[in-house]
Tab-separated table of C-alpha atoms and ligand atoms in Angstrom:
chain	number	residue	atom	x	y	z
A	1	MET	CA	0.000	0.000	0.000
A	2	THR	CA	2.966	2.348	0.552
A	3	ASP	CA	3.154	3.367	-3.092
A	4	VAL	CA	-0.435	4.609	-2.826
A	5	VAL	CA	-0.126	6.282	0.549
A	6	SER	CA	3.075	8.215	-0.114
A	7	PRO	CA	1.678	10.725	-2.640
A	8	LEU	CA	-1.013	11.465	-0.083
A	9	ASP	CA	1.310	11.729	2.901
A	10	ASP	CA	3.281	14.688	1.639
A	11	LEU	CA	0.042	16.581	0.922
A	12	ARG	CA	-1.763	15.873	4.190
A	13	SER	CA	-1.156	19.117	6.065
A	14	TRP	CA	-1.808	21.165	2.921
A	15	GLN	CA	-5.074	19.253	2.379
A	16	ARG	CA	-6.160	19.653	6.010
A	17	ALA	CA	-5.862	23.430	5.745
A	18	LEU	CA	-7.980	23.470	2.588
A	19	ARG	CA	-10.633	21.177	4.061
A	20	GLU	CA	-11.006	23.654	6.930
A	21	GLN	CA	-12.125	26.244	4.388
A	22	PHE	CA	-15.385	24.408	3.517
A	23	PRO	CA	-17.965	25.541	6.105
A	24	ILE	CA	-20.499	22.838	5.224
A	25	ILE	CA	-17.875	20.115	5.612
A	26	VAL	CA	-16.512	21.467	8.891
A	27	GLY	CA	-20.072	21.925	10.161
A	28	HIS	CA	-20.985	18.251	9.627
A	29	PRO	CA	-18.215	16.167	11.157
A	30	GLY	CA	-20.109	12.856	11.007
A	31	LEU	CA	-20.782	13.057	7.275
A	32	ALA	CA	-18.597	12.414	4.217
A	33	TYR	CA	-19.597	14.230	1.033
A	34	LEU	CA	-18.658	11.931	-1.860
A	35	ASP	CA	-20.783	13.471	-4.616
A	36	SER	CA	-18.685	16.339	-5.973
A	37	ALA	CA	-19.296	15.247	-9.576
A	38	ALA	CA	-22.995	16.053	-9.058
A	39	THR	CA	-22.245	19.386	-7.448
A	40	ALA	CA	-19.239	20.607	-5.499
A	41	GLN	CA	-19.229	22.186	-2.038
A	42	LYS	CA	-18.191	25.830	-1.769
A	43	PRO	CA	-15.209	27.201	0.132
A	44	GLY	CA	-15.767	30.173	2.434
A	45	ALA	CA	-14.010	32.471	-0.042
A	46	VAL	CA	-16.799	31.860	-2.568
A	47	LEU	CA	-19.520	32.493	0.007
A	48	ASP	CA	-17.689	35.671	1.094
A	49	ALA	CA	-17.418	36.902	-2.496
A	50	VAL	CA	-21.163	36.437	-3.000
A	51	ARG	CA	-21.966	38.323	0.176
A	52	ARG	CA	-19.448	41.044	-0.689
A	53	TYR	CA	-20.909	41.512	-4.143
A	54	LEU	CA	-24.500	41.602	-2.886
A	55	THR	CA	-23.650	44.041	-0.096
A	56	THR	CA	-21.391	46.407	-2.033
A	57	SER	CA	-22.260	46.662	-5.716
A	58	ASN	CA	-25.268	44.526	-6.676
A	59	ALA	CA	-26.827	46.011	-9.827
A	60	ASN	CA	-27.592	44.991	-13.378
A	61	ALA	CA	-24.761	44.565	-15.894
A	62	GLY	CA	-24.315	46.510	-19.123
A	63	ARG	CA	-27.253	48.831	-18.443
A	64	GLY	CA	-26.710	51.650	-15.942
A	65	THR	CA	-24.025	54.321	-15.667
A	66	TYR	CA	-23.869	54.691	-11.885
A	67	PRO	CA	-20.979	53.089	-9.924
A	68	TRP	CA	-22.687	49.837	-8.846
A	69	ALA	CA	-23.821	49.148	-12.410
A	70	ASN	CA	-20.351	49.917	-13.708
A	71	ALA	CA	-18.805	47.644	-11.087
A	72	THR	CA	-21.152	44.820	-12.094
A	73	THR	CA	-20.388	45.301	-15.787
A	74	ALA	CA	-16.682	45.242	-14.931
A	75	LEU	CA	-17.187	42.036	-12.922
A	76	VAL	CA	-18.822	40.306	-15.894
A	77	GLU	CA	-16.139	41.383	-18.357
A	78	ARG	CA	-13.315	40.627	-15.934
A	79	THR	CA	-14.672	37.147	-15.299
A	80	ARG	CA	-14.789	36.418	-19.040
A	81	ASP	CA	-11.044	37.076	-19.115
A	82	ARG	CA	-10.606	35.084	-15.918
A	83	VAL	CA	-12.298	32.060	-17.491
A	84	LYS	CA	-9.954	32.260	-20.488
A	85	GLU	CA	-6.956	32.493	-18.202
A	86	PHE	CA	-8.178	29.610	-16.040
A	87	LEU	CA	-8.624	27.425	-19.124
A	88	GLY	CA	-5.091	28.230	-20.264
A	89	ASP	CA	-6.288	29.916	-23.442
A	90	PRO	CA	-3.138	30.533	-25.525
A	91	ASP	CA	-4.841	33.115	-27.749
A	92	PRO	CA	-7.396	35.012	-25.618
A	93	ASP	CA	-7.812	37.847	-28.116
A	94	ARG	CA	-9.330	35.423	-30.609
A	95	SER	CA	-11.765	33.587	-28.345
A	96	ALA	CA	-15.039	34.398	-26.584
A	97	VAL	CA	-16.667	33.421	-23.299
A	98	HIS	CA	-20.447	33.334	-22.911
A	99	PHE	CA	-21.980	32.775	-19.496
A	100	THR	CA	-24.635	30.083	-19.157
A	101	SER	CA	-26.605	28.421	-16.395
A	102	GLY	CA	-24.410	25.314	-16.679
A	103	ALA	CA	-23.045	22.673	-19.020
A	104	THR	CA	-26.496	21.550	-20.149
A	105	GLU	CA	-27.455	25.014	-21.355
A	106	GLY	CA	-23.972	25.531	-22.821
A	107	LEU	CA	-24.159	22.411	-24.969
A	108	ARG	CA	-27.684	23.300	-26.055
A	109	ILE	CA	-26.574	26.802	-27.121
A	110	VAL	CA	-23.714	25.371	-29.214
A	111	ALA	CA	-26.145	22.939	-30.850
A	112	ARG	CA	-29.023	25.359	-31.416
A	113	ASP	CA	-27.240	28.614	-32.185
A	114	TRP	CA	-24.094	27.397	-33.921
A	115	LEU	CA	-24.310	23.843	-35.214
A	116	THR	CA	-27.638	24.208	-36.975
A	117	SER	CA	-26.335	27.198	-38.923
A	118	CYS	CA	-23.305	25.246	-40.183
A	119	LEU	CA	-24.886	22.080	-41.555
A	120	GLY	CA	-26.295	21.226	-44.972
A	121	ASP	CA	-28.165	18.296	-46.435
A	122	GLY	CA	-26.074	15.113	-46.221
A	123	ASP	CA	-23.626	16.421	-43.605
A	124	GLU	CA	-22.589	14.217	-40.705
A	125	ILE	CA	-21.827	14.782	-37.050
A	126	VAL	CA	-20.227	12.362	-34.562
A	127	VAL	CA	-21.463	12.509	-30.954
A	128	PRO	CA	-21.181	10.342	-27.803
A	129	PHE	CA	-24.094	8.005	-27.090
A	130	GLY	CA	-22.743	6.734	-23.746
A	131	ASP	CA	-21.754	9.977	-22.036
A	132	HIS	CA	-23.951	12.407	-20.090
A	133	GLN	CA	-27.416	12.890	-21.574
A	134	ALA	CA	-26.619	16.636	-21.695
A	135	ASN	CA	-23.989	15.838	-24.346
A	136	LEU	CA	-26.365	13.826	-26.544
A	137	SER	CA	-29.851	15.380	-26.462
A	138	PRO	CA	-28.813	18.789	-27.895
A	139	TRP	CA	-27.229	17.194	-30.970
A	140	LEU	CA	-30.277	15.019	-31.603
A	141	GLU	CA	-32.519	18.075	-31.137
A	142	ALA	CA	-30.382	19.948	-33.695
A	143	ARG	CA	-30.849	17.064	-36.142
A	144	ASP	CA	-34.623	17.161	-35.601
A	145	GLN	CA	-34.739	20.949	-35.962
A	146	LEU	CA	-32.867	20.723	-39.276
A	147	ALA	CA	-35.111	17.897	-40.462
A	148	ARG	CA	-38.145	20.155	-39.928
A	149	GLN	CA	-36.442	22.649	-42.244
A	150	GLY	CA	-35.890	19.930	-44.874
A	151	VAL	CA	-32.180	19.469	-44.116
A	152	GLY	CA	-31.222	15.839	-43.486
A	153	ILE	CA	-28.064	15.226	-41.503
A	154	ARG	CA	-26.637	11.949	-40.247
A	155	VAL	CA	-25.722	11.513	-36.574
A	156	ARG	CA	-22.991	8.939	-36.063
A	157	GLU	CA	-21.957	7.431	-32.763
A	158	LEU	CA	-18.576	8.302	-31.284
A	159	PRO	CA	-17.370	4.715	-30.840
A	160	TYR	CA	-16.458	3.170	-27.461
A	161	GLN	CA	-14.169	0.350	-26.495
A	162	ALA	CA	-16.595	-1.955	-24.752
A	163	ALA	CA	-14.520	-2.968	-21.700
A	164	SER	CA	-12.841	0.249	-20.691
A	165	GLY	CA	-15.486	2.959	-20.984
A	166	ASP	CA	-13.055	4.747	-23.272
A	167	TYR	CA	-13.489	6.075	-26.781
A	168	ASP	CA	-12.107	3.940	-29.588
A	169	PRO	CA	-9.915	6.250	-31.692
A	170	ALA	CA	-9.294	3.619	-34.389
A	171	ALA	CA	-13.033	3.129	-34.913
A	172	LEU	CA	-13.521	6.897	-34.722
A	173	ALA	CA	-11.122	7.411	-37.611
A	174	GLY	CA	-13.396	5.030	-39.567
A	175	ALA	CA	-16.523	6.972	-38.546
A	176	VAL	CA	-15.123	10.255	-39.848
A	177	GLY	CA	-15.566	10.972	-43.544
A	178	PRO	CA	-15.564	13.868	-46.014
A	179	ARG	CA	-19.029	14.974	-44.827
A	180	THR	CA	-18.117	15.059	-41.115
A	181	ARG	CA	-18.665	18.619	-39.926
A	182	PHE	CA	-18.578	18.301	-36.131
A	183	VAL	CA	-17.548	16.045	-33.254
A	184	ALA	CA	-18.788	16.281	-29.649
A	185	ALA	CA	-16.750	14.613	-26.911
A	186	THR	CA	-16.318	14.576	-23.145
A	187	HIS	CA	-13.132	15.409	-21.265
A	188	VAL	CA	-13.619	13.258	-18.162
A	189	HIS	CA	-16.397	10.669	-18.115
A	190	HIS	CA	-18.950	11.330	-15.370
A	191	VAL	CA	-19.537	7.621	-14.659
A	192	TYR	CA	-16.297	5.827	-15.557
A	193	GLY	CA	-14.044	8.627	-14.371
A	194	GLY	CA	-11.666	8.188	-17.281
A	195	ASP	CA	-9.822	10.990	-19.004
A	196	MET	CA	-11.183	10.504	-22.509
A	197	ASN	CA	-7.932	11.713	-24.051
A	198	VAL	CA	-9.107	14.425	-26.383
A	199	ARG	CA	-5.762	14.671	-28.139
A	200	ARG	CA	-6.354	11.242	-29.674
A	201	ILE	CA	-9.739	12.445	-30.866
A	202	ARG	CA	-8.155	15.384	-32.669
A	203	GLN	CA	-5.620	13.019	-34.265
A	204	ALA	CA	-8.398	10.670	-35.350
A	205	VAL	CA	-10.644	13.350	-36.887
A	206	GLY	CA	-7.879	15.386	-38.524
A	207	PRO	CA	-7.240	19.136	-38.374
A	208	LYS	CA	-10.405	20.503	-40.008
A	209	VAL	CA	-13.379	19.244	-37.994
A	210	PRO	CA	-14.611	21.425	-35.079
A	211	ILE	CA	-14.701	19.652	-31.705
A	212	CYS	CA	-16.942	20.605	-28.778
A	213	LEU	CA	-15.655	19.437	-25.417
A	214	ASP	CA	-17.908	18.802	-22.430
A	215	ALA	CA	-15.545	19.687	-19.601
A	216	ALA	CA	-18.129	19.512	-16.790
A	217	GLN	CA	-16.056	16.937	-14.890
A	218	SER	CA	-12.627	18.378	-15.520
A	219	VAL	CA	-12.820	22.169	-15.044
A	220	GLY	CA	-12.272	22.772	-11.341
A	221	HIS	CA	-11.017	19.251	-10.721
A	222	LEU	CA	-7.720	19.049	-12.574
A	223	PRO	CA	-5.328	21.366	-14.378
A	224	PHE	CA	-6.930	22.395	-17.633
A	225	SER	CA	-4.945	23.704	-20.573
A	226	LEU	CA	-6.495	24.625	-23.872
A	227	ALA	CA	-3.001	24.851	-25.292
A	228	GLY	CA	-2.713	21.125	-25.815
A	229	LEU	CA	-6.293	20.323	-26.744
A	230	ASP	CA	-6.994	21.972	-30.111
A	231	VAL	CA	-10.766	22.122	-29.610
A	232	ASP	CA	-13.269	24.781	-30.694
A	233	PHE	CA	-15.757	24.824	-27.806
A	234	VAL	CA	-15.345	24.072	-24.105
A	235	VAL	CA	-18.458	23.905	-21.981
A	236	PHE	CA	-18.575	23.612	-18.181
A	237	SER	CA	-20.769	24.109	-15.108
A	238	GLY	CA	-19.760	26.622	-12.435
A	239	HIS	CA	-21.415	24.669	-9.631
A	240	LYS	CA	-19.146	21.671	-10.237
A	241	ALA	CA	-16.154	24.048	-10.083
A	242	LEU	CA	-17.005	25.345	-6.570
A	243	ALA	CA	-19.153	28.288	-7.777
A	244	LEU	CA	-22.904	28.719	-7.268
A	245	PRO	CA	-25.562	26.653	-9.069
A	246	GLY	CA	-26.888	28.393	-12.171
A	247	SER	CA	-23.444	29.497	-13.328
A	248	GLY	CA	-21.357	28.138	-16.173
A	249	ALA	CA	-19.668	29.141	-19.396
A	250	ILE	CA	-18.945	28.350	-23.012
A	251	TRP	CA	-15.460	29.132	-24.283
A	252	SER	CA	-15.358	29.278	-28.088
A	253	ARG	CA	-13.259	30.378	-30.995
A	254	ASP	CA	-13.971	30.631	-34.689
A	255	VAL	CA	-10.962	29.131	-36.448
A	256	ARG	CA	-12.948	26.221	-37.909
A	257	GLY	CA	-16.331	27.828	-38.446
A	258	PRO	CA	-18.373	30.943	-37.775
A	259	ALA	CA	-18.265	32.648	-34.386
A	260	LEU	CA	-20.807	31.453	-31.838
A	261	ARG	CA	-23.503	34.101	-31.378
A	262	PRO	CA	-26.044	32.930	-28.826
A	263	GLY	CA	-29.416	33.816	-30.301
A	264	GLY	CA	-32.141	36.006	-28.916
A	265	TRP	CA	-32.205	38.581	-26.168
A	266	SER	CA	-30.071	37.260	-23.350
A	267	GLY	CA	-31.572	39.297	-20.501
A	268	THR	CA	-29.982	39.943	-17.135
A	269	PRO	CA	-26.936	37.744	-16.537
A	270	ASN	CA	-26.541	35.727	-13.354
A	271	THR	CA	-24.238	38.300	-11.793
A	272	VAL	CA	-24.146	36.588	-8.397
A	273	GLY	CA	-23.171	33.345	-10.104
A	274	ILE	CA	-20.487	35.169	-12.054
A	275	ALA	CA	-19.123	36.737	-8.840
A	276	SER	CA	-19.014	33.255	-7.308
A	277	LEU	CA	-17.286	31.857	-10.401
A	278	GLU	CA	-14.558	34.480	-10.271
A	279	ALA	CA	-13.933	33.708	-6.599
A	280	ALA	CA	-14.027	29.942	-7.183
A	281	LEU	CA	-11.460	30.103	-9.999
A	282	ASP	CA	-9.215	32.308	-7.839
A	283	TRP	CA	-9.535	29.862	-4.955
A	284	LEU	CA	-8.755	26.845	-7.145
A	285	ASP	CA	-5.707	28.517	-8.664
A	286	ALA	CA	-4.410	29.566	-5.246
A	287	ALA	CA	-4.958	26.057	-3.864
A	288	GLY	CA	-3.210	24.569	-6.906
A	289	LEU	CA	-5.029	22.309	-9.338
A	290	GLU	CA	-2.044	20.081	-9.868
A	291	ARG	CA	-2.042	19.182	-6.162
A	292	ILE	CA	-5.830	18.945	-6.033
A	293	GLU	CA	-5.644	16.441	-8.866
A	294	ARG	CA	-2.829	14.473	-7.220
A	295	TRP	CA	-4.796	14.244	-3.983
A	296	THR	CA	-8.161	13.273	-5.447
A	297	VAL	CA	-6.709	10.830	-7.988
A	298	ALA	CA	-4.694	9.139	-5.225
A	299	LEU	CA	-7.865	8.811	-3.120
A	300	GLY	CA	-9.740	7.428	-6.136
A	301	THR	CA	-6.945	4.943	-6.772
A	302	ARG	CA	-7.012	3.860	-3.136
A	303	LEU	CA	-10.757	3.258	-3.383
A	304	THR	CA	-10.488	1.470	-6.745
A	305	ASP	CA	-7.714	-0.788	-5.501
A	306	GLY	CA	-9.647	-1.537	-2.305
A	307	LEU	CA	-12.783	-2.407	-4.268
A	308	SER	CA	-10.850	-4.642	-6.637
A	309	ARG	CA	-9.940	-6.778	-3.612
A	310	LEU	CA	-13.629	-7.199	-2.647
A	311	PRO	CA	-15.181	-9.890	-4.866
A	312	ALA	CA	-18.751	-8.668	-4.203
A	313	TYR	CA	-18.102	-5.497	-6.232
A	314	GLU	CA	-17.621	-4.641	-9.860
A	315	VAL	CA	-15.935	-1.336	-10.757
A	316	LEU	CA	-17.243	0.200	-13.987
A	317	GLY	CA	-14.979	1.479	-16.756
A	318	CYS	CA	-11.220	1.960	-16.886
A	319	ARG	CA	-10.631	-1.713	-16.249
A	320	LEU	CA	-7.218	-1.541	-17.825
A	321	SER	CA	-5.897	0.896	-15.256
A	322	LEU	CA	-7.006	-0.398	-11.898
A	323	ALA	CA	-3.598	-1.286	-10.501
A	324	ALA	CA	-1.969	1.320	-8.306
A	325	ALA	CA	1.339	0.793	-10.098
A	326	SER	CA	-0.196	1.054	-13.559
A	327	GLN	CA	1.545	3.458	-15.879
A	328	ALA	CA	-1.727	3.707	-17.763
A	329	GLN	CA	-3.611	5.185	-14.807
A	330	ARG	CA	-6.166	7.443	-16.391
A	331	ARG	CA	-8.947	7.336	-13.833
A	332	ARG	CA	-9.558	10.734	-12.321
A	333	SER	CA	-11.463	11.338	-9.096
A	334	ILE	CA	-14.644	9.402	-9.934
A	335	VAL	CA	-15.138	5.730	-9.042
A	336	THR	CA	-18.386	3.956	-9.925
A	337	PHE	CA	-19.225	0.435	-8.820
A	338	ARG	CA	-21.945	-2.126	-8.230
A	339	HIS	CA	-22.519	-4.781	-5.623
A	340	HIS	CA	-23.326	-8.101	-7.277
A	341	LYS	CA	-26.332	-8.708	-5.029
A	342	ILE	CA	-27.383	-5.416	-3.408
A	343	ASP	CA	-29.364	-2.970	-5.537
A	344	SER	CA	-27.459	0.296	-6.006
A	345	ASN	CA	-30.207	2.484	-4.552
A	346	ASP	CA	-30.348	0.239	-1.482
A	347	LEU	CA	-26.570	0.475	-1.248
A	348	GLY	CA	-26.864	4.269	-1.371
A	349	PHE	CA	-29.278	4.214	1.594
A	350	ILE	CA	-27.056	1.807	3.520
A	351	LEU	CA	-24.038	4.015	2.915
A	352	PHE	CA	-25.885	7.110	4.095
A	353	SER	CA	-26.811	5.299	7.300
A	354	HIS	CA	-23.015	5.262	7.870
A	355	GLY	CA	-22.694	8.947	6.938
A	356	PHE	CA	-21.536	8.595	3.301
A	357	MET	CA	-23.279	10.713	0.680
A	358	VAL	CA	-22.873	9.051	-2.722
A	359	ARG	CA	-24.802	9.121	-5.981
A	360	SER	CA	-26.731	5.933	-6.713
A	361	ASP	CA	-28.836	5.726	-9.855
A	362	GLY	CA	-28.340	5.768	-13.627
A	363	HIS	CA	-26.230	8.979	-13.458
A	364	CYS	CA	-28.070	10.680	-16.363
A	365	GLN	CA	-26.014	8.470	-18.676
A	366	ALA	CA	-27.248	8.261	-22.249
A	367	GLY	CA	-27.560	4.724	-23.632
A	368	SER	CA	-28.290	1.562	-21.714
A	369	GLU	CA	-25.561	0.780	-19.212
A	370	GLY	CA	-26.363	3.591	-16.815
A	371	ARG	CA	-29.969	2.509	-16.491
A	372	ASP	CA	-28.884	-0.512	-14.458
A	373	GLY	CA	-27.803	1.827	-11.708
A	374	ALA	CA	-24.517	1.983	-9.865
A	375	VAL	CA	-22.980	3.795	-6.910
A	376	ARG	CA	-20.687	6.669	-7.769
A	377	VAL	CA	-18.093	8.129	-5.431
A	378	SER	CA	-16.679	11.428	-6.648
A	379	LEU	CA	-14.021	13.269	-4.738
A	380	HIS	CA	-12.769	16.741	-4.113
A	381	ILE	CA	-10.087	18.304	-2.002
A	382	HIS	CA	-12.026	18.143	1.289
A	383	ASN	CA	-12.137	14.313	1.149
A	384	THR	CA	-9.720	12.365	3.303
A	385	VAL	CA	-7.873	9.047	3.431
A	386	GLU	CA	-9.878	8.208	6.543
A	387	GLU	CA	-13.161	8.670	4.661
A	388	ILE	CA	-12.025	6.291	1.922
A	389	ASP	CA	-10.748	3.697	4.379
A	390	SER	CA	-13.902	3.742	6.473
A	391	LEU	CA	-16.042	3.567	3.317
A	392	LEU	CA	-14.058	0.503	2.237
A	393	SER	CA	-14.522	-1.143	5.608
A	394	VAL	CA	-18.303	-0.567	5.468
A	395	LEU	CA	-18.367	-1.982	1.932
A	396	ALA	CA	-16.253	-4.969	3.003
A	397	ASN	CA	-18.861	-5.831	5.635
A	398	LEU	CA	-21.535	-6.047	2.928
A	399	GLN	CA	-19.957	-9.006	1.107
B	1	PLP	N1	-21.809	16.849	-18.722
B	1	PLP	C1	-21.292	16.053	-17.779
B	1	PLP	C2	-20.108	15.201	-18.099
B	1	PLP	C3	-21.841	16.042	-16.491
B	1	PLP	O1	-21.328	15.259	-15.553
B	1	PLP	C4	-22.968	16.879	-16.228
B	1	PLP	C5	-23.604	16.869	-14.898
B	1	PLP	O2	-23.467	15.959	-14.135
B	1	PLP	C6	-23.460	17.698	-17.243
B	1	PLP	C7	-22.859	17.652	-18.482
B	1	PLP	C8	-24.609	18.602	-17.007
B	1	PLP	O3	-24.243	19.588	-16.111
B	1	PLP	P1	-25.328	20.609	-15.485
B	1	PLP	O4	-26.369	19.745	-14.850
B	1	PLP	O5	-24.558	21.386	-14.503
B	1	PLP	O6	-25.871	21.414	-16.594
């Protein structure tokens, strides 16, 4: 076990200080929050920023000329730049950030207001059928909208490797043809926890096809750098990145197609959400995403390895990288599993009776596998080795 514990040991005091900054965690000592992939808890700095904004300069953005209105407009514009910086945008003068209510709305805006204007009869798009439903429905809705206008497009499935919950780049290369105009992919899978390796997707589809990346499970959880990704859209949810619910953003650029111009009158932006997003990104950068990733991945590995020693459980996805010593370790901070005999919802209730808050259902996964239900543990920086070890001992007693 030492090879697993050591990366955690040198981070323990750093992690303890960060955990102390989550009021809801500190305020509930008997509970372990293991559902950060659904929504993340907020550090005090985010709560303070919200209160500060609402008590010093709350106004509408882009409308008034008095100081509070100007301060709010400045907040919105500053946070656009902050999002670009946080995403490691190498060319911020040539990209745009639009605020949304979350990843679901972001993906829908790309589909409705951009994709439909780019496609003609006979064009093809490639999209994931086994990722989050939010990254499938909008593309199918775009197809249906075009069909009503007499434009027939073909939607092809982004192929998976059956055993690993990973995309299959070789099969993807076969699915891409001269009429392929768009590919949608996911950065980190919300059920399998795997890094879906977007660079391989770019290699498989070639340099010309726009790619939209659903980064809901990576932004705020691991270091993110647009520099190495070569994608055209990045969509994420603020609430999974420690900001308030109802916040999120689309980053876009127009090197492989027209600029994204969200349609219609956008109305008052969620300025409180934007204030919380700015504070959350500042907090994450100050804490250090590289260390956050090291900590949460090491906890996830500890859990995965522990589960693999309990014959009553099956861990979903990433089966090639379960070993702690594996060089191919791609699992991030999400571990999803089933008990061979206990229904996953029942397991969720049992775990809560021991103080563990996990997700246990179909996880909004498109396609069939998710419908069988599974328990998902998703980690963030407030989680501890002790939580993982006591979860494993509860699970071991349910053989
Ligand atoms: N994409 C992925 C990978 C997700 O995990 C989720 C939420 O769990 C979404 C999209 C949708 O995010 P939201 O509900 O914040 O819009």
